[in-house]
mmCIF file of C-alpha atoms in Angstrom:
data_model
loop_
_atom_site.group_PDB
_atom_site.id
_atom_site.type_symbol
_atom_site.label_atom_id
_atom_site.label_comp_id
_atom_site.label_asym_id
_atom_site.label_seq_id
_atom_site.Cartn_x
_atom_site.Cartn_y
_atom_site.Cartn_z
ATOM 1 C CA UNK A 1 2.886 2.207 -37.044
ATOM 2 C CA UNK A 2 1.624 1.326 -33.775
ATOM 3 C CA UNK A 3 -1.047 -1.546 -33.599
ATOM 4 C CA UNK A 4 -2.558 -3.897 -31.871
ATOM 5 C CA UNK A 5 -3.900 -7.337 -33.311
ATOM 6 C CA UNK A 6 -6.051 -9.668 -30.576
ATOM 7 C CA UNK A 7 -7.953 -13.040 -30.360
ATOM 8 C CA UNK A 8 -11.138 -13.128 -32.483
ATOM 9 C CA UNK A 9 -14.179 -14.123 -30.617
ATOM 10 C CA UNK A 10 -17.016 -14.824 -30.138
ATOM 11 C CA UNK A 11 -15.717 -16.933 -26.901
ATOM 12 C CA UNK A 12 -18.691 -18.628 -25.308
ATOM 13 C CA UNK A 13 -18.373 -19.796 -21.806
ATOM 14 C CA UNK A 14 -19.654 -21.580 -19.003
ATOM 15 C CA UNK A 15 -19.723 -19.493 -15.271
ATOM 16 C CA UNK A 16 -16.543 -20.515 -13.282
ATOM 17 C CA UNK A 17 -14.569 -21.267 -15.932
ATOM 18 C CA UNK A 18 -11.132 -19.280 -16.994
ATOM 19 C CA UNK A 19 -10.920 -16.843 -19.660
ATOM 20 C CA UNK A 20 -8.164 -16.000 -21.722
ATOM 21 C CA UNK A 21 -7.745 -13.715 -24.567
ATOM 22 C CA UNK A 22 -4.908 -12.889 -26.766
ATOM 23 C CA UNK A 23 -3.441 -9.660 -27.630
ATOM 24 C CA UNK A 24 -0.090 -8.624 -29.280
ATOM 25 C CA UNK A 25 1.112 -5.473 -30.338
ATOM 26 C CA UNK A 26 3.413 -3.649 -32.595
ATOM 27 C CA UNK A 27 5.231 0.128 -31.130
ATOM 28 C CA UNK A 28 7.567 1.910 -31.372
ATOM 29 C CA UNK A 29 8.746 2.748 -28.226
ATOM 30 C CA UNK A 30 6.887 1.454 -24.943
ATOM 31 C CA UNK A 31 3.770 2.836 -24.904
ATOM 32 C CA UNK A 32 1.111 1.828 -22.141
ATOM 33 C CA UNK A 33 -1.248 -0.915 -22.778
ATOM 34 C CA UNK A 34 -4.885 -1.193 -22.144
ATOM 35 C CA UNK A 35 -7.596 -3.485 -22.196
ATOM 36 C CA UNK A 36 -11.250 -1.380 -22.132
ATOM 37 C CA UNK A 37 -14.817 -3.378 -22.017
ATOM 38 C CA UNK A 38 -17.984 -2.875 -23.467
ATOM 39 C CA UNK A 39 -21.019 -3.913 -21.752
ATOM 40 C CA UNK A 40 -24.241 -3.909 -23.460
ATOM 41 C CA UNK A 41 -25.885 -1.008 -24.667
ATOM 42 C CA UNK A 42 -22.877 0.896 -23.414
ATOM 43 C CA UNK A 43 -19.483 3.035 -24.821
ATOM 44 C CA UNK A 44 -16.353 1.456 -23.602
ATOM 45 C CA UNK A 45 -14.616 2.259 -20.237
ATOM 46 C CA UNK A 46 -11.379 0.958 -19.126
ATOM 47 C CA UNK A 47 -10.826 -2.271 -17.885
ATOM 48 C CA UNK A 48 -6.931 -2.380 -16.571
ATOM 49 C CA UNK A 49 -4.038 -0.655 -18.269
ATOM 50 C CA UNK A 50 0.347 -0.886 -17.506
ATOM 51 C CA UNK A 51 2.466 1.846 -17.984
ATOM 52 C CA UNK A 52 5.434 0.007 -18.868
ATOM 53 C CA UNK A 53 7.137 -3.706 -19.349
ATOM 54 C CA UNK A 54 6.533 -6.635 -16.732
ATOM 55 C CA UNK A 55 4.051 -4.207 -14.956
ATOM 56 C CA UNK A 56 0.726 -6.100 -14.401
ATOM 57 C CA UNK A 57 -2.901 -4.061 -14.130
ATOM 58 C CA UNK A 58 -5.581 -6.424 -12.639
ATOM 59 C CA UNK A 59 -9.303 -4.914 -11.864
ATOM 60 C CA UNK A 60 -12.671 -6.899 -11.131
ATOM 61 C CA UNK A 61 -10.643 -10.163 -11.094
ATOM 62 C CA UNK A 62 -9.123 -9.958 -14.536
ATOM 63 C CA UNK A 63 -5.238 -9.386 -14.863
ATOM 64 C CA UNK A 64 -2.971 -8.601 -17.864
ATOM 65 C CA UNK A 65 0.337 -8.641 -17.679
ATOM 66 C CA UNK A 66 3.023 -6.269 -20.167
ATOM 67 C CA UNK A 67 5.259 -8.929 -21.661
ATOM 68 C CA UNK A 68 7.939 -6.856 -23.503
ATOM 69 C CA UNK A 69 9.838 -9.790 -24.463
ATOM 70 C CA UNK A 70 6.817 -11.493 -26.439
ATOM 71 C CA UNK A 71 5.220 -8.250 -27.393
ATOM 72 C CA UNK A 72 1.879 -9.319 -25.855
ATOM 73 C CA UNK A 73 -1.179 -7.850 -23.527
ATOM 74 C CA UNK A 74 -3.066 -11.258 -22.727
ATOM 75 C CA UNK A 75 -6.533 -10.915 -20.350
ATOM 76 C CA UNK A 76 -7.431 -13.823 -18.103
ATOM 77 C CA UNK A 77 -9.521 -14.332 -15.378
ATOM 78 C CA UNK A 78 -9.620 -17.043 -13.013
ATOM 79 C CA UNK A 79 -13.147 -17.468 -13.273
ATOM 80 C CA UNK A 80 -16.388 -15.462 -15.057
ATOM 81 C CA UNK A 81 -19.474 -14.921 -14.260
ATOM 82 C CA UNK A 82 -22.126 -14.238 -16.003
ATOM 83 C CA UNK A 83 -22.116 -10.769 -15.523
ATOM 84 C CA UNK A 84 -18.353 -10.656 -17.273
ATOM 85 C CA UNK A 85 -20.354 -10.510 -20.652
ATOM 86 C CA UNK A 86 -19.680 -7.933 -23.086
ATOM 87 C CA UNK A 87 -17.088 -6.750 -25.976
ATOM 88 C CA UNK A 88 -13.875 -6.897 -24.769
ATOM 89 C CA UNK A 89 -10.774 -4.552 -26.547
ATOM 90 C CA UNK A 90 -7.250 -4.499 -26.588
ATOM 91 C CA UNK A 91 -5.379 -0.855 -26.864
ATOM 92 C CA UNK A 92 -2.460 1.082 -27.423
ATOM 93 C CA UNK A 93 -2.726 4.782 -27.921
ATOM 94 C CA UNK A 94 -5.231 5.429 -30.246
ATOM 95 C CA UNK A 95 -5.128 1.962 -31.734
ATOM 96 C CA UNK A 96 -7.659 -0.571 -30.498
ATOM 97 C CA UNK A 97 -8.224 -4.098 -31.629
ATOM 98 C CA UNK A 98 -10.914 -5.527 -33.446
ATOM 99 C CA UNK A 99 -12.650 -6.664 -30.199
ATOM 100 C CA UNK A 100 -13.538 -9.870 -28.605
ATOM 101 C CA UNK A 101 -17.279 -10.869 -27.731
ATOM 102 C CA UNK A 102 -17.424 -13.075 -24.718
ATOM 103 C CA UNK A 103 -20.709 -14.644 -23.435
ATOM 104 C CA UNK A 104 -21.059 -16.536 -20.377
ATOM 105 C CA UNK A 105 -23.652 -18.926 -19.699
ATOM 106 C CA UNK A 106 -24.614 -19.725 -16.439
ATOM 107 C CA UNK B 1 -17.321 11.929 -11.649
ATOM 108 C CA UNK B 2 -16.169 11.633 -15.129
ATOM 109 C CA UNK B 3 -19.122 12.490 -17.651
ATOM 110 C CA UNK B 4 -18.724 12.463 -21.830
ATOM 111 C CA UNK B 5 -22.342 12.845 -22.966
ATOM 112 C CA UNK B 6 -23.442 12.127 -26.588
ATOM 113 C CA UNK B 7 -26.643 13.671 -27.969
ATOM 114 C CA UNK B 8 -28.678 10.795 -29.639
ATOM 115 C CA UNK B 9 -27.992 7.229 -28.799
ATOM 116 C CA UNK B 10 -30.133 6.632 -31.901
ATOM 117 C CA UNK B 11 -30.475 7.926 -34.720
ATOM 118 C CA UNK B 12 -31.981 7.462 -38.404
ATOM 119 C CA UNK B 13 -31.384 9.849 -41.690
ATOM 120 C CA UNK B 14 -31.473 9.527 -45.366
ATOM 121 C CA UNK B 15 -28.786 9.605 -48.192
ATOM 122 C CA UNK B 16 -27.648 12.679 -48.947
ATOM 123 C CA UNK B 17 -28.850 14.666 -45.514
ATOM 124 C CA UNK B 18 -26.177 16.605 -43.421
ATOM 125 C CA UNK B 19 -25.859 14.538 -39.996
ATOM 126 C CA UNK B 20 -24.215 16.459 -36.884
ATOM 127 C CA UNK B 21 -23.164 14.567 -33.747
ATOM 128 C CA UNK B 22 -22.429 16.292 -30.740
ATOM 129 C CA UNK B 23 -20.174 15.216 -27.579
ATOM 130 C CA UNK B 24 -19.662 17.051 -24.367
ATOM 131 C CA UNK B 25 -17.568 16.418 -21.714
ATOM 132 C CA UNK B 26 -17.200 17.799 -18.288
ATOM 133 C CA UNK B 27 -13.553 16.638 -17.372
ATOM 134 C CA UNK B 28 -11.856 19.938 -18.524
ATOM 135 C CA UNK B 29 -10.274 17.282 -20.942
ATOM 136 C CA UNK B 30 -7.723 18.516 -23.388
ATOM 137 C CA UNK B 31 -8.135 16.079 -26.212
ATOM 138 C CA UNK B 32 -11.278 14.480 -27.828
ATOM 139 C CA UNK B 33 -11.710 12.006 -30.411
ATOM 140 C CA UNK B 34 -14.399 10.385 -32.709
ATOM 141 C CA UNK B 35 -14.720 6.786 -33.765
ATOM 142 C CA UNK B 36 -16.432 4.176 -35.395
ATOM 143 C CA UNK B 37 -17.046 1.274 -34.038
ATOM 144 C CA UNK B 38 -18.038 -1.462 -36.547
ATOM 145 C CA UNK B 39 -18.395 -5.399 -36.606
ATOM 146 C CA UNK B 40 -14.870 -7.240 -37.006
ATOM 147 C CA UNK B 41 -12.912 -4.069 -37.556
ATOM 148 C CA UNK B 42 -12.938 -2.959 -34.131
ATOM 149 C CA UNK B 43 -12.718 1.250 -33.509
ATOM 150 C CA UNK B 44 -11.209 2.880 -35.976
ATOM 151 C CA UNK B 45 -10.141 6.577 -35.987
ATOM 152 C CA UNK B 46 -12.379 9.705 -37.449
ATOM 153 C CA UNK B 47 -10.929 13.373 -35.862
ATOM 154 C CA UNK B 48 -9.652 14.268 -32.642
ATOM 155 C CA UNK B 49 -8.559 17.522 -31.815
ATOM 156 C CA UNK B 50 -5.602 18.789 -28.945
ATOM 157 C CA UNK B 51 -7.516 22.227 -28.453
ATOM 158 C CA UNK B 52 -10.140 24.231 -29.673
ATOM 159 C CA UNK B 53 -10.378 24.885 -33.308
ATOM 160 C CA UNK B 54 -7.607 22.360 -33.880
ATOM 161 C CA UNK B 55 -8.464 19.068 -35.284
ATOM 162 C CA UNK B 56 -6.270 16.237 -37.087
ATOM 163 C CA UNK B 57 -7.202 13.693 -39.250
ATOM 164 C CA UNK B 58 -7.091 10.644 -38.152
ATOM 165 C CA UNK B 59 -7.514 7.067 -40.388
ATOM 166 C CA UNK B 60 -10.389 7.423 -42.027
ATOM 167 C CA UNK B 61 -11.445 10.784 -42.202
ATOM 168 C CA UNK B 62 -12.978 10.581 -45.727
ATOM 169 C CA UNK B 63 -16.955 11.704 -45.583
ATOM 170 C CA UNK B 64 -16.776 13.250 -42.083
ATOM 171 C CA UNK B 65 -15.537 16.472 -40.795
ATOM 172 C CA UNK B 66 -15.192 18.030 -37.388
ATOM 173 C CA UNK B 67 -15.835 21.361 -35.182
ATOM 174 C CA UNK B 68 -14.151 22.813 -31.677
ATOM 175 C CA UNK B 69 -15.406 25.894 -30.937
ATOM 176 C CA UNK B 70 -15.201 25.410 -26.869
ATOM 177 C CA UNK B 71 -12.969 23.013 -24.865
ATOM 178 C CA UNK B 72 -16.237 20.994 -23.665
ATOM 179 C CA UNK B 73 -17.576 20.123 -27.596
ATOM 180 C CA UNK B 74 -16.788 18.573 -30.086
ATOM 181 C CA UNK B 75 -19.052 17.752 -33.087
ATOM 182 C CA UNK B 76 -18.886 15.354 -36.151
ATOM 183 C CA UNK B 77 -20.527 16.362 -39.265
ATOM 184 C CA UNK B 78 -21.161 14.191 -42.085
ATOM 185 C CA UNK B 79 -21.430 16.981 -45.051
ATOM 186 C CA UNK B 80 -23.725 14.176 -46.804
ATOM 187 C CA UNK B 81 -24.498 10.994 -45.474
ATOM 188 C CA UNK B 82 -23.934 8.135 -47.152
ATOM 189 C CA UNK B 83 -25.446 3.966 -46.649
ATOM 190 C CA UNK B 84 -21.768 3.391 -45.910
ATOM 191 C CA UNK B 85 -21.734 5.794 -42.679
ATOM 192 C CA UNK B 86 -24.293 3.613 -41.418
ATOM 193 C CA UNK B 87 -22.443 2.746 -38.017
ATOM 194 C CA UNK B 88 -21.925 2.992 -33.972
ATOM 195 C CA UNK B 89 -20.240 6.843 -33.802
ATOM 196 C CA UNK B 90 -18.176 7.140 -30.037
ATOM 197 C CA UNK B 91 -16.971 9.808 -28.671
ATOM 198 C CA UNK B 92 -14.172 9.954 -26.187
ATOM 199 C CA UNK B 93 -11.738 12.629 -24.160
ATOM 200 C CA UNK B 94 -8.045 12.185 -22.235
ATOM 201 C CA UNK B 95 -6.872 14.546 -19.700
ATOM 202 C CA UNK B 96 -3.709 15.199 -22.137
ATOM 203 C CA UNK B 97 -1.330 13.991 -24.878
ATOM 204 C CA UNK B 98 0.081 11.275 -22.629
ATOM 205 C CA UNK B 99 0.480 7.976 -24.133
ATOM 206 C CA UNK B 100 -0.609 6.395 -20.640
ATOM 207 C CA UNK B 101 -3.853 8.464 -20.796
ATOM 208 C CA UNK B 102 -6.848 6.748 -20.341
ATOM 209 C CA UNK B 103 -9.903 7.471 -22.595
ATOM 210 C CA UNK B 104 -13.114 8.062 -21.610
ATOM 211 C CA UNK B 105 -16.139 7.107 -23.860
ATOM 212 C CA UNK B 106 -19.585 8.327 -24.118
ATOM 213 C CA UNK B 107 -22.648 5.656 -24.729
ATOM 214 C CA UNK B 108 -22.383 5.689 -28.570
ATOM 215 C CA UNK B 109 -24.653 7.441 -30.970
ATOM 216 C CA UNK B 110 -26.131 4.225 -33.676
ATOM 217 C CA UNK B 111 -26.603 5.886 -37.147
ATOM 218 C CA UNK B 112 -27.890 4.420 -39.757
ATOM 219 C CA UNK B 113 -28.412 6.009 -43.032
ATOM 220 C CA UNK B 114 -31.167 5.169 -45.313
#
């Protein structure tokens, strides 16, 4: 069945600094890809999505790019802030990964 | 704006007590859904439902049950709560079936069962 599997955290890092996190999937088909945040206190709300291979969704300076070819979904972003803290999840459908708690110190 | 409202953002019971959480949305939203959300496993499927008075299990449905009467609602009902339902409960809603839908989450209601 469909899932997604992603980088476990916590991730701890300093402002300015680059952020990556992992994410790979498994589908049948090609589904669109998501990556949703949680802030603190908060539900989720969506981050960036693609719609289909190679396409790239960026928003608030992050970007993730559909890889087809290597099955993978990876966030980055130049450089946090501290503000960029929260739970971070990686999505297809109605499958979500197990989540990925950044913190950024400033 | 987009609004999915939850009714408790907290909320405490004891073993054995029948536990109803409600979600509304205002979106005119086809599709709802219920998770858990716990430590290390991420969200994980309850219920959702297409339309009203339809529902569908969805991974782990054991314990937990679900209601649609109108488009706007749907409630989780744990029949009797158990120390193992003790959790974060979200709620969410998509326009329609689309796999490129996006979902949109309420703030959580945190149960814990005592």
């Amino acid at each position: 069945g469909d899932s997604v599997t992603q980088m476990e955290g916590p991730v701890t890092l300093s402002e300015e600094a680059f952020l990556t996190i992992n994410c790979t999937y498994t589908a049948t088909g090609y589904p669109s890809l998501f990556w949703y945040v949680q802030y603190p206190g908060e539900g989720l709300q969506l981050l960036l999505k693609a719609t289909k291979a190679d396409d790239k969704g960026s928003n608030k300076g992050f970007e993730a790019t559909y890889r087809k070819e290597t099955t993978s979904f990876h966030l980055e972003k130049g450089s946090v802030q501290v503000s960029d803290s929260a739970v971070y999840f990686c999505a297809l459908k109605l499958s979500f990964g197990a989540g990925t708690t950044v913190t950024v110190r400033a | 704006d987009v609004k999915v409202t939850q009714s408790s953002r907290y909320l405490v019971k004891r073993t054995g007590e029948k536990v109803f959480l409600e979600c509304v949305q205002d979106m005119d939203h086809e599709n709802m859904f219920w998770y858990r959300q716990d430590p290390g496993l991420g969200l994980r499927l309850i219920y959702f439902s297409y339309d009203v008075k339809m529902k569908e299990k969805g991974d782990i449905p054991e314990g937990y049950s679900v209601s649609r009467e109108k488009k706007e609602r749907f409630s989780l009902i744990l029949e009797s709560a158990s120390t193992n339902q003790t959790s974060m409960y979200l709620c969410a809603s998509t326009p329609n079936g689309a796999s490129t839908d996006t979902q949109y989450f309420g703030p959580g209601t945190r149960l814990t069962v005592l």
